[in-house]
Amino acid sequence: MPSLDKQAVSGDPGHGLGPTGNEPDPIKAVPLRRPGRWIAAGITLVLAGLFVYGAATNKAYGWDTYAKYLFDERITQGAVVTLELTVLAMALAITLGTLLAVMRLSPNPVLRATAWVYLWIFRGTPVYLQLVFWGLFPSLYRSISLGVPFGPQFVQLDVQNLQAAFTFAAIGLGLNEAAYMAEIVRAGINSVGDGQREASTALGMSWTQTMRRTVLPQAMRVIIPPTGNELIGMLKTTSLVAALPLSTDLWGRARDIYGVNFQPIPLLLVTATWYLAITSLLMVGQFYLERYYSRGASRQLTSKQLQELADAQNVVKAK
């Protein structure tokens, strides 16, 4: 009966084996060709080049006016005011939104109902309408007094003589944004496992201590990305403060300038350039902040960790 085993031919290492007969032949990987990508990239570059050439040669864009007002003192001051409005409004929104989120999750029904009513009002009405309301606030209240009801007043603020459009703009934007930040923070808190709360309770922490020391620090990984998006959105929403009216922001300054020289297109380009520049910086900051709070959340090793692992394996093989 013939043997089923194949006899090895001299010089033939066998199927799939290298010249030494111990290691397999190296695989020659051929990259997958994707001509569609190159065609799409070429078409996109051609169209982009045609658009840039057309815009550069079109006198209606007013590039000389654009260059004149790009770093104009009024524009730069307006950009500073826009940044101030964004920072103040987001600081108020994050603080109040965190408080509202904790109230929504509180076992106290009064706190839960109060937070729900707040969210219902500020999420259910347009932000432009709310800013108009804050612009008319001095017409509704002549003065604000703090003290004993029907008794002595300790603090009294004359709203009529308080020309604080900037303050009302920051308050209006912050109160509106707080309603959305509350939902973001609440989603981040709910992403933390119940075991963390149970462990904190077992250690004798109260509900407030559990939220402050255990839950909120872990929820930051989920809260940071949408908060960065809201910050960028707030930067652009500041252009609506014309409803108060407030015209010292970036968009307001550009509007005042083209209201005099009757060249809105180059001033719109100037405004868009400043918004894009500030937004780009905020996006870079958001990237590094997200990476900081996502440490340890992913199993994917960094290039430095992979190199250290390879070095360790080489040391083990050398022994």
mmCIF file of C-alpha atoms in Angstrom:
data_model
loop_
_atom_site.group_PDB
_atom_site.id
_atom_site.type_symbol
_atom_site.label_atom_id
_atom_site.label_comp_id
_atom_site.label_asym_id
_atom_site.label_seq_id
_atom_site.Cartn_x
_atom_site.Cartn_y
_atom_site.Cartn_z
ATOM 1 C CA MET A 1 0.000 0.000 0.000
ATOM 2 C CA PRO A 2 1.566 3.305 -1.045
ATOM 3 C CA SER A 3 2.294 5.834 1.622
ATOM 4 C CA LEU A 4 0.028 8.893 1.796
ATOM 5 C CA ASP A 5 2.871 11.142 2.831
ATOM 6 C CA LYS A 6 4.477 13.161 0.060
ATOM 7 C CA GLN A 7 8.186 12.690 -0.347
ATOM 8 C CA ALA A 8 10.079 15.948 -0.130
ATOM 9 C CA VAL A 9 12.004 16.788 -3.245
ATOM 10 C CA SER A 10 15.605 17.851 -2.789
ATOM 11 C CA GLY A 11 15.804 21.629 -2.603
ATOM 12 C CA ASP A 12 12.043 21.951 -2.036
ATOM 13 C CA PRO A 13 11.366 23.171 1.537
ATOM 14 C CA GLY A 14 7.740 22.231 1.270
ATOM 15 C CA HIS A 15 4.532 24.131 0.631
ATOM 16 C CA GLY A 16 4.520 27.516 2.341
ATOM 17 C CA LEU A 17 7.966 27.119 3.855
ATOM 18 C CA GLY A 18 10.979 29.314 3.285
ATOM 19 C CA PRO A 19 14.424 28.220 2.090
ATOM 20 C CA THR A 20 15.387 27.036 5.582
ATOM 21 C CA GLY A 21 12.223 24.983 5.936
ATOM 22 C CA ASN A 22 11.414 26.572 9.292
ATOM 23 C CA GLU A 23 9.846 29.941 8.524
ATOM 24 C CA PRO A 24 7.057 30.724 6.035
ATOM 25 C CA ASP A 25 7.717 32.814 2.976
ATOM 26 C CA PRO A 26 7.242 36.557 3.564
ATOM 27 C CA ILE A 27 3.933 37.883 2.355
ATOM 28 C CA LYS A 28 4.194 40.451 -0.374
ATOM 29 C CA ALA A 29 1.352 42.855 0.421
ATOM 30 C CA VAL A 30 0.111 44.855 -2.538
ATOM 31 C CA PRO A 31 -1.755 48.057 -1.617
ATOM 32 C CA LEU A 32 -5.331 48.139 -2.815
ATOM 33 C CA ARG A 33 -5.666 50.550 -5.687
ATOM 34 C CA ARG A 34 -8.442 53.087 -5.386
ATOM 35 C CA PRO A 35 -8.542 55.216 -8.519
ATOM 36 C CA GLY A 36 -11.861 56.743 -7.503
ATOM 37 C CA ARG A 37 -10.182 58.568 -4.627
ATOM 38 C CA TRP A 38 -7.583 60.157 -6.880
ATOM 39 C CA ILE A 39 -10.224 61.176 -9.406
ATOM 40 C CA ALA A 40 -12.407 62.729 -6.689
ATOM 41 C CA ALA A 41 -9.381 64.523 -5.195
ATOM 42 C CA GLY A 42 -8.402 65.889 -8.608
ATOM 43 C CA ILE A 43 -11.907 67.159 -9.317
ATOM 44 C CA THR A 44 -12.087 68.774 -5.887
ATOM 45 C CA LEU A 45 -8.734 70.519 -6.341
ATOM 46 C CA VAL A 46 -9.743 71.817 -9.763
ATOM 47 C CA LEU A 47 -13.049 73.176 -8.490
ATOM 48 C CA ALA A 48 -11.363 74.751 -5.451
ATOM 49 C CA GLY A 49 -8.738 76.353 -7.671
ATOM 50 C CA LEU A 50 -11.396 77.761 -10.005
ATOM 51 C CA PHE A 51 -13.316 79.188 -7.053
ATOM 52 C CA VAL A 52 -10.217 80.794 -5.533
ATOM 53 C CA TYR A 53 -9.195 82.280 -8.873
ATOM 54 C CA GLY A 54 -12.682 83.616 -9.491
ATOM 55 C CA ALA A 55 -12.914 85.146 -6.018
ATOM 56 C CA ALA A 56 -9.438 86.695 -6.298
ATOM 57 C CA THR A 57 -10.231 88.359 -9.629
ATOM 58 C CA ASN A 58 -13.760 89.453 -8.704
ATOM 59 C CA LYS A 59 -13.682 93.124 -7.735
ATOM 60 C CA ALA A 60 -17.059 92.817 -6.001
ATOM 61 C CA TYR A 61 -15.348 91.099 -3.069
ATOM 62 C CA GLY A 62 -13.444 94.303 -2.306
ATOM 63 C CA TRP A 63 -10.171 92.718 -1.234
ATOM 64 C CA ASP A 64 -8.548 96.116 -0.744
ATOM 65 C CA THR A 65 -11.275 97.044 1.739
ATOM 66 C CA TYR A 66 -10.907 93.615 3.333
ATOM 67 C CA ALA A 67 -7.180 94.178 3.897
ATOM 68 C CA LYS A 68 -7.842 97.667 5.218
ATOM 69 C CA TYR A 69 -10.288 96.609 7.942
ATOM 70 C CA LEU A 70 -8.970 93.129 8.814
ATOM 71 C CA PHE A 71 -6.866 94.483 11.689
ATOM 72 C CA ASP A 72 -8.755 97.716 12.196
ATOM 73 C CA GLU A 73 -8.828 98.823 15.839
ATOM 74 C CA ARG A 74 -12.619 98.757 15.959
ATOM 75 C CA ILE A 75 -12.694 95.197 14.628
ATOM 76 C CA THR A 76 -10.073 93.963 17.094
ATOM 77 C CA GLN A 77 -11.899 95.625 19.982
ATOM 78 C CA GLY A 78 -15.108 93.965 18.818
ATOM 79 C CA ALA A 79 -13.341 90.598 18.779
ATOM 80 C CA VAL A 80 -12.225 91.171 22.380
ATOM 81 C CA VAL A 81 -15.798 92.013 23.425
ATOM 82 C CA THR A 82 -17.040 88.864 21.679
ATOM 83 C CA LEU A 83 -14.512 86.757 23.585
ATOM 84 C CA GLU A 84 -15.485 88.397 26.865
ATOM 85 C CA LEU A 85 -19.170 87.710 26.219
ATOM 86 C CA THR A 86 -18.377 84.089 25.321
ATOM 87 C CA VAL A 87 -16.274 83.431 28.424
ATOM 88 C CA LEU A 88 -18.665 85.114 30.862
ATOM 89 C CA ALA A 89 -21.763 83.510 29.379
ATOM 90 C CA MET A 90 -20.199 80.029 29.349
ATOM 91 C CA ALA A 91 -18.910 80.421 32.904
ATOM 92 C CA LEU A 92 -22.435 81.255 34.048
ATOM 93 C CA ALA A 93 -23.898 78.462 31.913
ATOM 94 C CA ILE A 94 -21.514 75.770 33.188
ATOM 95 C CA THR A 95 -21.992 76.758 36.834
ATOM 96 C CA LEU A 96 -25.764 77.025 36.640
ATOM 97 C CA GLY A 97 -26.069 74.028 34.309
ATOM 98 C CA THR A 98 -24.167 71.795 36.727
ATOM 99 C CA LEU A 99 -26.424 72.941 39.562
ATOM 100 C CA LEU A 100 -29.544 72.286 37.477
ATOM 101 C CA ALA A 101 -28.307 68.825 36.488
ATOM 102 C CA VAL A 102 -27.718 67.909 40.122
ATOM 103 C CA MET A 103 -31.173 69.259 40.953
ATOM 104 C CA ARG A 104 -32.710 67.106 38.196
ATOM 105 C CA LEU A 105 -31.110 64.010 39.735
ATOM 106 C CA SER A 106 -31.812 65.019 43.331
ATOM 107 C CA PRO A 107 -34.144 62.847 45.434
ATOM 108 C CA ASN A 108 -35.878 66.092 46.474
ATOM 109 C CA PRO A 109 -39.049 66.475 44.317
ATOM 110 C CA VAL A 110 -39.106 70.263 44.786
ATOM 111 C CA LEU A 111 -35.614 70.630 43.334
ATOM 112 C CA ARG A 112 -36.449 68.297 40.459
ATOM 113 C CA ALA A 113 -39.608 70.231 39.602
ATOM 114 C CA THR A 114 -37.812 73.597 39.790
ATOM 115 C CA ALA A 115 -35.072 72.418 37.434
ATOM 116 C CA TRP A 116 -37.617 70.957 35.011
ATOM 117 C CA VAL A 117 -39.568 74.231 34.831
ATOM 118 C CA TYR A 118 -36.360 76.168 34.170
ATOM 119 C CA LEU A 119 -35.389 73.862 31.321
ATOM 120 C CA TRP A 120 -38.924 73.980 29.925
ATOM 121 C CA ILE A 121 -38.899 77.776 29.724
ATOM 122 C CA PHE A 122 -35.384 78.423 28.444
ATOM 123 C CA ARG A 123 -35.271 75.528 25.984
ATOM 124 C CA GLY A 124 -38.768 76.214 24.733
ATOM 125 C CA THR A 125 -38.266 79.855 23.715
ATOM 126 C CA PRO A 126 -35.848 81.266 21.095
ATOM 127 C CA VAL A 127 -32.631 82.817 22.356
ATOM 128 C CA TYR A 128 -33.250 85.925 20.230
ATOM 129 C CA LEU A 129 -36.584 86.461 21.988
ATOM 130 C CA GLN A 130 -34.905 86.071 25.370
ATOM 131 C CA LEU A 131 -32.255 88.645 24.457
ATOM 132 C CA VAL A 132 -34.958 91.093 23.376
ATOM 133 C CA PHE A 133 -36.590 90.537 26.761
ATOM 134 C CA TRP A 134 -33.333 91.333 28.561
ATOM 135 C CA GLY A 135 -33.022 94.480 26.460
ATOM 136 C CA LEU A 136 -36.433 95.555 27.736
ATOM 137 C CA PHE A 137 -35.645 94.588 31.317
ATOM 138 C CA PRO A 138 -35.233 98.241 32.447
ATOM 139 C CA SER A 139 -38.740 98.912 31.149
ATOM 140 C CA LEU A 140 -40.159 96.148 33.332
ATOM 141 C CA TYR A 141 -38.296 96.896 36.543
ATOM 142 C CA ARG A 142 -37.277 100.398 37.514
ATOM 143 C CA SER A 143 -35.275 99.192 40.504
ATOM 144 C CA ILE A 144 -34.315 95.960 42.261
ATOM 145 C CA SER A 145 -34.410 95.926 46.060
ATOM 146 C CA LEU A 146 -33.185 93.308 48.497
ATOM 147 C CA GLY A 147 -34.440 93.327 52.060
ATOM 148 C CA VAL A 148 -37.279 92.343 54.325
ATOM 149 C CA PRO A 149 -40.695 92.186 52.571
ATOM 150 C CA PHE A 150 -42.753 95.261 53.536
ATOM 151 C CA GLY A 151 -39.829 96.280 55.705
ATOM 152 C CA PRO A 152 -36.411 97.896 55.429
ATOM 153 C CA GLN A 153 -34.448 97.523 52.199
ATOM 154 C CA PHE A 154 -30.762 96.726 52.510
ATOM 155 C CA VAL A 155 -29.684 96.931 48.855
ATOM 156 C CA GLN A 156 -31.351 98.874 46.062
ATOM 157 C CA LEU A 157 -30.225 98.921 42.433
ATOM 158 C CA ASP A 158 -31.532 101.552 40.025
ATOM 159 C CA VAL A 159 -32.039 99.635 36.777
ATOM 160 C CA GLN A 160 -33.211 102.670 34.830
ATOM 161 C CA ASN A 161 -29.866 104.426 35.150
ATOM 162 C CA LEU A 162 -27.910 101.209 34.713
ATOM 163 C CA GLN A 163 -26.801 101.263 31.074
ATOM 164 C CA ALA A 164 -25.417 97.746 31.138
ATOM 165 C CA ALA A 165 -26.264 96.183 27.776
ATOM 166 C CA PHE A 166 -23.098 94.094 27.999
ATOM 167 C CA THR A 167 -24.110 92.706 31.405
ATOM 168 C CA PHE A 168 -27.633 91.893 30.272
ATOM 169 C CA ALA A 169 -26.236 90.240 27.125
ATOM 170 C CA ALA A 170 -23.929 87.986 29.173
ATOM 171 C CA ILE A 171 -26.779 87.122 31.559
ATOM 172 C CA GLY A 172 -29.214 86.386 28.742
ATOM 173 C CA LEU A 173 -26.776 84.169 26.848
ATOM 174 C CA GLY A 174 -25.638 82.404 30.016
ATOM 175 C CA LEU A 175 -29.137 81.635 31.287
ATOM 176 C CA ASN A 176 -30.179 80.233 27.923
ATOM 177 C CA GLU A 177 -27.062 78.101 27.577
ATOM 178 C CA ALA A 178 -27.423 76.793 31.134
ATOM 179 C CA ALA A 179 -30.532 74.876 30.097
ATOM 180 C CA TYR A 180 -28.528 72.935 27.499
ATOM 181 C CA MET A 181 -25.496 72.495 29.720
ATOM 182 C CA ALA A 182 -27.757 70.949 32.360
ATOM 183 C CA GLU A 183 -28.712 68.160 29.962
ATOM 184 C CA ILE A 184 -25.074 67.619 28.978
ATOM 185 C CA VAL A 185 -23.971 67.367 32.600
ATOM 186 C CA ARG A 186 -26.913 65.099 33.428
ATOM 187 C CA ALA A 187 -25.942 62.747 30.587
ATOM 188 C CA GLY A 188 -22.365 62.689 31.888
ATOM 189 C CA ILE A 189 -23.515 61.893 35.415
ATOM 190 C CA ASN A 190 -25.758 59.077 34.170
ATOM 191 C CA SER A 191 -22.797 57.574 32.292
ATOM 192 C CA VAL A 192 -21.066 56.771 35.603
ATOM 193 C CA GLY A 193 -21.925 53.300 36.838
ATOM 194 C CA ASP A 194 -24.151 52.758 39.835
ATOM 195 C CA GLY A 195 -21.367 50.820 41.505
ATOM 196 C CA GLN A 196 -19.442 54.055 41.988
ATOM 197 C CA ARG A 197 -22.332 55.584 43.914
ATOM 198 C CA GLU A 198 -22.807 52.424 45.942
ATOM 199 C CA ALA A 199 -19.116 52.350 46.844
ATOM 200 C CA SER A 200 -19.232 55.989 47.923
ATOM 201 C CA THR A 201 -22.308 55.327 50.041
ATOM 202 C CA ALA A 202 -20.546 52.360 51.625
ATOM 203 C CA LEU A 203 -17.695 54.680 52.566
ATOM 204 C CA GLY A 204 -20.150 56.918 54.409
ATOM 205 C CA MET A 205 -20.384 59.740 51.864
ATOM 206 C CA SER A 206 -23.551 61.753 51.572
ATOM 207 C CA TRP A 207 -25.348 62.241 48.247
ATOM 208 C CA THR A 208 -23.750 65.665 47.782
ATOM 209 C CA GLN A 209 -20.264 64.349 48.595
ATOM 210 C CA THR A 210 -20.766 61.441 46.194
ATOM 211 C CA MET A 211 -21.649 63.821 43.385
ATOM 212 C CA ARG A 212 -18.790 66.208 44.112
ATOM 213 C CA ARG A 213 -16.000 63.716 44.846
ATOM 214 C CA THR A 214 -16.881 60.596 42.857
ATOM 215 C CA VAL A 215 -19.431 61.082 40.093
ATOM 216 C CA LEU A 216 -18.651 64.490 38.592
ATOM 217 C CA PRO A 217 -14.873 63.906 38.175
ATOM 218 C CA GLN A 218 -15.559 60.674 36.271
ATOM 219 C CA ALA A 219 -18.331 62.262 34.217
ATOM 220 C CA MET A 220 -15.951 64.895 32.817
ATOM 221 C CA ARG A 221 -14.850 62.502 30.055
ATOM 222 C CA VAL A 222 -18.396 62.556 28.679
ATOM 223 C CA ILE A 223 -19.128 66.204 29.496
ATOM 224 C CA ILE A 224 -16.063 67.847 27.905
ATOM 225 C CA PRO A 225 -16.642 67.093 24.170
ATOM 226 C CA PRO A 226 -20.187 68.526 23.922
ATOM 227 C CA THR A 227 -19.185 71.403 26.187
ATOM 228 C CA GLY A 228 -16.473 72.347 23.708
ATOM 229 C CA ASN A 229 -19.071 72.326 20.951
ATOM 230 C CA GLU A 230 -21.351 74.522 23.019
ATOM 231 C CA LEU A 231 -18.471 76.947 23.624
ATOM 232 C CA ILE A 232 -17.889 77.279 19.894
ATOM 233 C CA GLY A 233 -21.618 77.690 19.362
ATOM 234 C CA MET A 234 -21.745 80.376 22.037
ATOM 235 C CA LEU A 235 -19.000 82.309 20.242
ATOM 236 C CA LYS A 236 -21.224 82.520 17.170
ATOM 237 C CA THR A 237 -24.418 83.104 19.135
ATOM 238 C CA THR A 238 -22.962 86.334 20.518
ATOM 239 C CA SER A 239 -23.794 87.900 17.149
ATOM 240 C CA LEU A 240 -27.439 87.923 18.301
ATOM 241 C CA VAL A 241 -26.783 90.497 21.030
ATOM 242 C CA ALA A 242 -27.916 93.131 18.531
ATOM 243 C CA ALA A 243 -31.371 92.318 19.912
ATOM 244 C CA LEU A 244 -30.640 94.158 23.175
ATOM 245 C CA PRO A 245 -29.273 96.266 21.339
ATOM 246 C CA LEU A 246 -25.492 95.898 21.774
ATOM 247 C CA SER A 247 -23.180 96.874 18.933
ATOM 248 C CA THR A 248 -19.733 96.696 20.527
ATOM 249 C CA ASP A 249 -19.181 93.040 19.620
ATOM 250 C CA LEU A 250 -17.389 91.841 16.481
ATOM 251 C CA TRP A 251 -20.472 91.561 14.306
ATOM 252 C CA GLY A 252 -21.847 94.840 15.602
ATOM 253 C CA ARG A 253 -18.621 96.707 14.787
ATOM 254 C CA ALA A 254 -18.549 95.308 11.262
ATOM 255 C CA ARG A 255 -22.195 96.236 10.788
ATOM 256 C CA ASP A 256 -21.521 99.804 11.900
ATOM 257 C CA ILE A 257 -18.586 100.137 9.499
ATOM 258 C CA TYR A 258 -20.358 98.877 6.381
ATOM 259 C CA GLY A 259 -23.350 101.009 7.329
ATOM 260 C CA VAL A 260 -21.081 103.997 6.629
ATOM 261 C CA ASN A 261 -18.965 102.865 3.647
ATOM 262 C CA PHE A 262 -21.759 100.750 2.049
ATOM 263 C CA GLN A 263 -19.431 97.800 1.394
ATOM 264 C CA PRO A 264 -20.992 94.871 3.290
ATOM 265 C CA ILE A 265 -19.236 92.038 1.429
ATOM 266 C CA PRO A 266 -15.614 92.773 2.492
ATOM 267 C CA LEU A 267 -16.765 93.502 6.045
ATOM 268 C CA LEU A 268 -18.615 90.190 6.128
ATOM 269 C CA LEU A 269 -15.418 88.475 5.020
ATOM 270 C CA VAL A 270 -13.479 90.263 7.751
ATOM 271 C CA THR A 271 -15.993 89.093 10.358
ATOM 272 C CA ALA A 272 -15.933 85.534 9.041
ATOM 273 C CA THR A 273 -12.123 85.491 9.163
ATOM 274 C CA TRP A 274 -12.061 86.527 12.800
ATOM 275 C CA TYR A 275 -14.747 84.016 13.767
ATOM 276 C CA LEU A 276 -12.863 81.238 11.946
ATOM 277 C CA ALA A 277 -9.578 82.167 13.611
ATOM 278 C CA ILE A 278 -11.041 82.194 17.122
ATOM 279 C CA THR A 279 -13.019 79.010 16.490
ATOM 280 C CA SER A 280 -9.877 77.236 15.258
ATOM 281 C CA LEU A 281 -8.023 78.117 18.471
ATOM 282 C CA LEU A 282 -10.932 76.868 20.558
ATOM 283 C CA MET A 283 -11.002 73.600 18.603
ATOM 284 C CA VAL A 284 -7.297 73.040 19.314
ATOM 285 C CA GLY A 285 -7.865 73.649 23.015
ATOM 286 C CA GLN A 286 -10.847 71.308 22.968
ATOM 287 C CA PHE A 287 -8.723 68.555 21.394
ATOM 288 C CA TYR A 288 -6.067 68.654 24.120
ATOM 289 C CA LEU A 289 -8.676 68.938 26.860
ATOM 290 C CA GLU A 290 -10.536 65.896 25.557
ATOM 291 C CA ARG A 291 -7.300 63.929 25.367
ATOM 292 C CA TYR A 292 -6.449 64.863 28.947
ATOM 293 C CA TYR A 293 -9.769 63.691 30.384
ATOM 294 C CA SER A 294 -9.921 60.534 28.238
ATOM 295 C CA ARG A 295 -6.707 59.124 29.676
ATOM 296 C CA GLY A 296 -7.183 55.515 30.705
ATOM 297 C CA ALA A 297 -10.567 55.272 29.016
ATOM 298 C CA SER A 298 -9.251 53.600 25.851
ATOM 299 C CA ARG A 299 -7.378 50.324 25.497
ATOM 300 C CA GLN A 300 -5.529 51.554 22.417
ATOM 301 C CA LEU A 301 -1.838 52.006 23.202
ATOM 302 C CA THR A 302 0.000 55.160 22.252
ATOM 303 C CA SER A 303 3.124 55.090 20.048
ATOM 304 C CA LYS A 304 5.323 55.602 23.111
ATOM 305 C CA GLN A 305 3.656 52.711 24.945
ATOM 306 C CA LEU A 306 4.016 50.461 21.882
ATOM 307 C CA GLN A 307 7.727 51.291 21.634
ATOM 308 C CA GLU A 308 8.271 50.522 25.323
ATOM 309 C CA LEU A 309 6.416 47.218 24.916
ATOM 310 C CA ALA A 310 8.582 46.280 21.919
ATOM 311 C CA ASP A 311 11.760 47.138 23.831
ATOM 312 C CA ALA A 312 10.639 44.990 26.741
ATOM 313 C CA GLN A 313 9.966 42.050 24.417
ATOM 314 C CA ASN A 314 13.412 42.417 22.839
ATOM 315 C CA VAL A 315 15.011 42.330 26.267
ATOM 316 C CA VAL A 316 13.116 39.140 27.124
ATOM 317 C CA LYS A 317 14.206 37.461 23.853
ATOM 318 C CA ALA A 318 17.815 38.432 24.444
ATOM 319 C CA LYS A 319 17.953 36.614 27.792
#
